[in-house]
Amino acid sequence: DREARPRSKDEKSEGKTRLALVPQERPVEPSVREQFARWLEGFRWDWWVTPTFRYPKTQSQAVVAITQWLASKAPDVYAVVAYERGSLGDRLHVHAVIGGIGCHPIQHNHLARSWRRGIIDVEPYNPKEGGIRYMLDFADDPDGLELLGTPVPFRLRRRGGK
């Protein structure tokens, strides 16, 4: 598709504007990564966690550890988990967003105290901090990202139960 547009002053001749055909800009389709990020951002997330492992683990061992840990939290828990190798020592650690358990401070304590395989950082999930997009940076390896459980779509909650 081409679109007519006026040429610059240098291209005008004898006071008449000549039209040049230039390609019309087409809307750019979002990348698969961008579509996936938007899809994941549409769910209700409660916590951003970064658990580490005291002893080196393979990714398959880490998957089992995270799955077991999350299964003990609540029947409706769900998560997106990214497995990342650290720059120092190439040791595996995890970034995850967790939903389905609520964001009460008691849940924070429960998450933090129940991780016994290393150190864990637990923070309330804040979509403005870009955690999901950070995790997707590691999605070049399809095995480096995992969806656990059944996420609940985000809907604004109304006050007063209406």
XYZ file of N, CA and C in Angstrom:
486
model
N 0.848 -1.167 0.000
C 0.000 0.000 0.000
C 0.895 1.232 0.000
N 0.473 2.199 -0.757
C 1.221 3.444 -0.794
C 0.272 4.583 -0.491
N 0.836 5.628 0.034
C 0.040 6.778 0.440
C 0.678 8.035 -0.157
N -0.148 8.932 -0.641
C 0.376 10.183 -1.207
C 0.646 11.159 -0.078
N 1.787 11.845 -0.170
C 2.113 12.879 0.804
C 2.841 13.993 0.074
N 2.713 15.217 0.563
C 3.420 16.327 -0.071
C 4.924 16.162 0.093
N 5.661 16.551 -0.925
C 7.114 16.526 -0.837
C 7.596 17.750 -0.073
N 8.868 17.750 0.267
C 9.436 18.885 1.000
C 9.480 20.117 0.108
N 9.842 21.276 0.706
C 9.908 22.525 -0.052
C 10.848 22.394 -1.233
N 11.932 21.650 -1.063
C 12.903 21.480 -2.143
C 12.299 20.743 -3.329
N 11.259 19.970 -3.073
C 10.662 19.175 -4.127
C 9.495 19.898 -4.798
N 9.186 21.101 -4.320
C 8.090 21.854 -4.935
C 8.624 22.555 -6.180
N 7.827 22.579 -7.203
C 8.262 23.269 -8.422
C 7.182 24.244 -8.849
N 7.608 25.435 -9.165
C 6.738 26.492 -9.669
C 5.499 26.681 -8.825
N 5.645 26.596 -7.501
C 4.522 26.861 -6.611
C 3.522 25.732 -6.520
N 3.739 24.666 -7.256
C 2.822 23.527 -7.201
C 3.435 22.456 -6.302
N 2.620 21.804 -5.547
C 3.096 20.715 -4.693
C 2.968 19.423 -5.463
N 4.100 18.719 -5.551
C 4.078 17.407 -6.202
C 3.892 16.364 -5.110
N 3.167 15.338 -5.386
C 2.927 14.283 -4.427
C 3.845 13.107 -4.731
N 4.413 12.554 -3.688
C 5.247 11.369 -3.835
C 4.541 10.202 -3.157
N 4.676 9.034 -3.712
C 4.103 7.843 -3.094
C 5.150 7.234 -2.164
N 4.782 7.090 -0.911
C 5.674 6.473 0.069
C 4.923 5.332 0.729
N 5.642 4.324 1.172
C 4.952 3.209 1.826
C 4.191 3.682 3.055
N 2.957 3.196 3.190
C 2.139 3.521 4.357
C 2.586 2.625 5.509
N 2.744 3.211 6.678
C 3.153 2.416 7.832
C 2.010 1.507 8.246
N 2.335 0.247 8.413
C 1.350 -0.734 8.866
C 1.491 -0.907 10.368
N 0.381 -1.208 11.028
C 0.507 -1.458 12.470
C 1.406 -2.668 12.699
N 2.284 -2.541 13.659
C 3.214 -3.621 13.953
C 2.519 -4.628 14.851
N 2.579 -5.892 14.450
C 2.004 -6.958 15.262
C 2.877 -7.137 16.503
N 2.257 -7.257 17.674
C 3.077 -7.492 18.862
C 3.783 -8.838 18.746
N 4.990 -8.904 19.274
C 5.741 -10.154 19.239
C 5.041 -11.185 20.119
N 5.420 -12.426 19.936
C 4.860 -13.496 20.760
C 5.176 -13.224 22.233
N 6.388 -12.743 22.492
C 6.782 -12.424 23.867
C 5.877 -11.337 24.442
N 5.595 -10.301 23.643
C 4.729 -9.208 24.101
C 3.308 -9.717 24.348
N 2.801 -10.564 23.469
C 1.466 -11.125 23.652
C 1.412 -11.975 24.919
N 2.445 -12.772 25.129
C 2.500 -13.625 26.312
C 2.557 -12.766 27.575
N 3.354 -11.684 27.548
C 3.451 -10.778 28.700
C 2.091 -10.166 29.004
N 1.402 -9.696 27.997
C 0.077 -9.094 28.214
C -0.896 -10.113 28.792
N -0.829 -11.343 28.277
C -1.708 -12.400 28.761
C -1.430 -12.673 30.240
N -0.163 -12.831 30.598
C 0.188 -13.110 31.991
C -0.145 -11.940 32.902
N 0.014 -10.722 32.424
C -0.298 -9.544 33.228
C -1.792 -9.408 33.482
N -2.603 -10.156 32.770
C -4.048 -10.108 32.953
C -4.559 -10.976 34.085
N -3.662 -11.650 34.810
C -4.076 -12.497 35.916
C -3.827 -11.795 37.253
N -4.501 -12.284 38.274
C -4.359 -11.712 39.615
C -3.176 -12.391 40.306
N -2.120 -11.627 40.499
C -0.909 -12.126 41.166
C -0.806 -11.505 42.554
N -0.364 -12.308 43.523
C -0.263 -11.843 44.896
C 1.181 -11.556 45.319
N 2.121 -12.418 44.922
C 3.485 -12.334 45.434
C 4.521 -12.484 44.330
N 5.637 -11.794 44.509
C 6.836 -11.947 43.684
C 7.871 -12.605 44.590
N 8.361 -13.783 44.215
C 9.318 -14.496 45.063
C 10.574 -14.843 44.271
N 11.689 -14.856 44.990
C 12.962 -15.266 44.410
C 13.627 -16.248 45.370
N 13.303 -17.537 45.222
C 13.973 -18.532 46.064
C 15.308 -18.954 45.445
N 16.265 -19.241 46.317
C 17.557 -19.770 45.879
C 17.731 -21.159 46.485
N 18.775 -21.821 46.045
C 19.047 -23.173 46.536
C 20.389 -23.193 47.258
N 20.383 -23.766 48.441
C 21.594 -23.851 49.257
C 22.668 -24.673 48.540
N 22.238 -25.744 47.897
C 23.157 -26.619 47.177
C 22.796 -26.582 45.692
N 23.774 -26.734 44.826
C 23.476 -26.697 43.377
C 22.412 -27.722 43.001
N 21.537 -27.301 42.108
C 20.441 -28.155 41.635
C 20.414 -28.140 40.112
N 19.914 -29.233 39.551
C 19.608 -29.229 38.129
C 18.249 -28.565 37.974
N 17.897 -28.207 36.766
C 16.587 -27.581 36.579
C 15.464 -28.556 36.910
N 15.608 -29.821 36.566
C 14.537 -30.781 36.877
C 14.369 -30.929 38.389
N 15.457 -30.878 39.170
C 15.350 -30.926 40.625
C 14.670 -29.661 41.159
N 14.983 -28.521 40.542
C 14.366 -27.259 40.961
C 12.869 -27.266 40.669
N 12.474 -27.814 39.528
C 11.047 -27.882 39.172
C 10.297 -28.696 40.227
N 10.843 -29.826 40.616
C 10.209 -30.667 41.635
C 10.120 -29.908 42.960
N 11.197 -29.237 43.357
C 11.216 -28.502 44.635
C 10.173 -27.395 44.650
N 10.103 -26.614 43.589
C 9.133 -25.503 43.520
C 7.713 -26.041 43.489
N 7.477 -27.079 42.702
C 6.130 -27.657 42.594
C 5.662 -28.186 43.946
N 6.527 -28.901 44.655
C 6.165 -29.416 45.982
C 5.910 -28.276 46.961
N 6.753 -27.271 46.945
C 6.617 -26.138 47.851
C 5.289 -25.422 47.623
N 4.953 -25.162 46.349
C 3.705 -24.451 46.050
C 2.472 -25.294 46.336
N 2.556 -26.603 46.103
C 1.403 -27.484 46.323
C 0.970 -27.475 47.786
N 1.903 -27.189 48.686
C 1.564 -27.199 50.116
C 0.938 -25.884 50.577
N 0.799 -24.905 49.701
C 0.321 -23.574 50.107
C -1.201 -23.463 50.155
N -1.871 -23.825 49.103
C -3.334 -23.708 49.020
C -3.792 -24.529 47.823
N -5.023 -25.003 47.849
C -5.483 -25.827 46.719
C -5.579 -25.060 45.398
N -5.798 -23.754 45.482
C -5.976 -22.973 44.255
C -4.755 -22.141 43.876
N -3.596 -22.459 44.444
C -2.393 -21.680 44.149
C -1.994 -21.878 42.684
N -1.474 -20.824 42.086
C -0.947 -20.895 40.714
C 0.271 -19.992 40.638
N 1.112 -20.230 39.645
C 2.349 -19.458 39.548
C 2.907 -19.516 38.135
N 3.705 -18.525 37.817
C 4.584 -18.565 36.655
C 5.980 -18.528 37.227
N 6.789 -19.495 36.809
C 8.114 -19.675 37.378
C 9.157 -19.600 36.269
N 10.196 -18.789 36.497
C 11.327 -18.694 35.570
C 12.569 -19.209 36.290
N 13.276 -20.109 35.645
C 14.499 -20.680 36.201
C 15.681 -19.966 35.550
N 16.561 -19.405 36.380
C 17.660 -18.593 35.879
C 18.981 -19.044 36.497
N 20.011 -19.027 35.684
C 21.371 -19.281 36.179
C 21.995 -17.947 36.527
N 22.528 -17.845 37.728
C 23.149 -16.604 38.186
C 24.490 -16.363 37.521
N 24.924 -15.110 37.509
C 26.186 -14.751 36.868
C 27.390 -15.234 37.676
N 27.231 -15.369 38.979
C 28.325 -15.870 39.811
C 28.138 -17.358 40.073
N 29.002 -18.154 39.552
C 28.951 -19.583 39.812
C 27.932 -20.358 39.013
N 27.183 -19.688 38.150
C 26.196 -20.366 37.298
C 25.198 -21.183 38.120
N 24.865 -20.705 39.330
C 23.940 -21.431 40.195
C 22.502 -21.071 39.866
N 21.674 -22.079 39.909
C 20.261 -21.923 39.569
C 19.505 -21.229 40.697
N 18.651 -20.268 40.325
C 17.680 -19.691 41.244
C 16.398 -19.444 40.463
N 15.380 -19.014 41.160
C 14.042 -18.942 40.578
C 13.463 -17.544 40.785
N 12.697 -17.088 39.810
C 11.837 -15.913 39.967
C 10.422 -16.417 39.698
N 9.472 -16.001 40.507
C 8.104 -16.470 40.303
C 7.101 -15.425 40.758
N 5.966 -15.415 40.077
C 4.799 -14.687 40.559
C 3.808 -15.745 41.003
N 3.196 -15.495 42.153
C 2.292 -16.473 42.755
C 0.940 -15.818 42.975
N -0.113 -16.552 42.687
C -1.476 -16.087 42.925
C -2.295 -17.179 43.571
N -3.498 -16.806 43.966
C -4.424 -17.788 44.522
C -4.290 -18.013 46.011
N -3.424 -17.243 46.677
C -3.267 -17.437 48.127
C -3.562 -16.165 48.918
N -3.795 -15.062 48.223
C -4.078 -13.808 48.898
C -2.795 -13.098 49.282
N -2.926 -11.821 49.600
C -1.728 -11.018 49.888
C -1.709 -10.507 51.323
N -2.277 -11.252 52.217
C -2.254 -10.911 53.638
C -0.837 -11.127 54.183
N -0.391 -10.295 55.130
C 0.957 -10.468 55.700
C 1.224 -11.864 56.268
N 0.194 -12.536 56.731
C 0.382 -13.903 57.238
C 0.885 -14.803 56.118
N 0.381 -14.579 54.886
C 0.841 -15.374 53.749
C 2.315 -15.099 53.458
N 2.723 -13.846 53.617
C 4.138 -13.503 53.428
C 5.002 -14.354 54.356
N 4.638 -14.376 55.627
C 5.400 -15.157 56.606
C 5.382 -16.642 56.273
N 4.230 -17.129 55.866
C 4.115 -18.555 55.534
C 5.011 -18.907 54.341
N 4.997 -18.076 53.322
C 5.852 -18.337 52.153
C 7.327 -18.308 52.545
N 7.718 -17.289 53.271
C 9.127 -17.120 53.623
C 9.630 -18.239 54.540
N 8.839 -18.615 55.508
C 9.287 -19.618 56.478
C 9.212 -21.047 55.948
N 8.406 -21.272 54.965
C 8.250 -22.647 54.481
C 9.296 -23.039 53.432
N 10.055 -22.084 52.915
C 11.110 -22.410 51.941
C 12.352 -22.810 52.721
N 12.709 -24.087 52.677
C 13.799 -24.605 53.497
C 15.012 -25.041 52.668
N 15.010 -24.717 51.400
C 16.094 -25.192 50.531
C 17.165 -24.141 50.268
N 17.027 -22.983 50.877
C 17.970 -21.886 50.664
C 17.355 -20.603 51.189
N 17.701 -19.501 50.542
C 17.190 -18.182 50.931
C 16.054 -17.812 49.989
N 15.067 -17.097 50.505
C 13.962 -16.643 49.653
C 13.655 -15.178 49.950
N 13.372 -14.453 48.888
C 12.917 -13.069 49.010
C 11.443 -13.081 48.599
N 10.566 -12.569 49.447
C 9.120 -12.548 49.190
C 8.645 -11.108 49.268
N 8.042 -10.631 48.189
C 7.528 -9.258 48.129
C 6.112 -9.269 47.577
N 5.255 -8.350 48.017
C 3.940 -8.239 47.364
C 4.152 -7.944 45.873
N 3.345 -8.569 45.040
C 3.495 -8.347 43.597
C 3.027 -6.939 43.245
N 3.853 -6.228 42.506
C 3.529 -4.890 42.027
C 3.714 -4.886 40.515
N 2.624 -4.820 39.741
C 2.749 -4.901 38.277
C 3.601 -3.786 37.678
N 3.711 -2.656 38.371
C 4.498 -1.534 37.850
C 5.999 -1.816 37.867
N 6.418 -2.834 38.597
C 7.839 -3.157 38.664
C 8.299 -4.070 37.531
N 7.379 -4.559 36.709
C 7.757 -5.303 35.508
C 8.305 -6.696 35.744
N 7.898 -7.344 36.813
C 8.410 -8.673 37.125
C 8.141 -9.710 36.054
N 6.957 -9.683 35.484
C 6.626 -10.672 34.460
C 7.513 -10.481 33.241
N 7.704 -9.262 32.821
C 8.565 -9.011 31.660
C 10.019 -9.365 31.964
N 10.433 -9.162 33.205
C 11.770 -9.574 33.601
C 11.911 -11.089 33.453
N 10.913 -11.829 33.912
C 10.963 -13.291 33.790
C 10.987 -13.720 32.333
N 10.250 -13.026 31.491
C 10.186 -13.405 30.081
C 11.506 -13.176 29.355
N 12.390 -12.386 29.937
C 13.726 -12.242 29.352
C 14.441 -13.582 29.297
N 14.049 -14.506 30.158
C 14.674 -15.825 30.198
C 13.877 -16.846 29.405
N 12.827 -16.408 28.728
C 11.964 -17.333 27.996
C 12.525 -17.712 26.631
N 13.723 -17.244 26.290
C 14.334 -17.687 25.035
C 14.517 -19.195 25.062
N 14.754 -19.736 26.244
C 14.811 -21.178 26.433
C 13.416 -21.604 26.877
N 12.668 -22.306 26.017
C 11.281 -22.653 26.357
C 11.152 -23.445 27.653
N 12.208 -24.158 28.035
C 12.135 -24.926 29.266
C 12.431 -24.073 30.492
N 12.770 -22.817 30.298
C 13.126 -21.952 31.408
C 11.950 -21.252 32.049
N 10.734 -21.496 31.553
C 9.541 -20.838 32.075
C 8.445 -21.867 32.228
N 7.723 -21.791 33.334
C 6.706 -22.796 33.603
C 5.472 -22.163 34.227
N 4.307 -22.604 33.792
C 3.030 -22.175 34.361
C 2.506 -23.322 35.207
N 2.272 -23.044 36.491
C 1.776 -24.062 37.416
C 0.378 -23.676 37.883
N -0.529 -24.617 37.905
C -1.881 -24.353 38.375
C -2.734 -23.682 37.316
N -3.853 -23.122 37.754
C -4.803 -22.468 36.858
C -4.970 -21.014 37.291
N -4.330 -20.079 36.580
C -4.420 -18.667 36.973
C -5.836 -18.113 36.908
N -6.109 -17.144 37.772
C -7.403 -16.476 37.826
C -7.270 -15.109 37.161
N -8.128 -14.814 36.168
C -8.038 -13.503 35.508
C -8.281 -12.368 36.486
N -7.594 -11.264 36.251
C -7.741 -10.081 37.088
C -9.059 -9.397 36.754
N -9.827 -9.080 37.781
C -11.047 -8.278 37.660
C -11.040 -7.310 38.821
N -11.421 -6.091 38.545
C -11.504 -5.111 39.626
C -12.508 -5.591 40.655
N -12.129 -5.509 41.899
C -13.034 -5.905 42.967
C -13.889 -4.716 43.345
N -15.154 -4.970 43.537
C -16.068 -3.904 43.941
C -16.176 -3.862 45.444
N -16.371 -2.683 45.942
C -16.554 -2.515 47.383
C -17.976 -2.858 47.765
N -18.143 -3.376 48.942
C -19.488 -3.658 49.462
C -20.126 -4.899 48.866
N -19.336 -5.729 48.163
C -19.868 -6.973 47.621
C -20.838 -6.824 46.485
N -20.906 -5.631 45.859
C -21.852 -5.440 44.767
C -21.209 -5.749 43.440
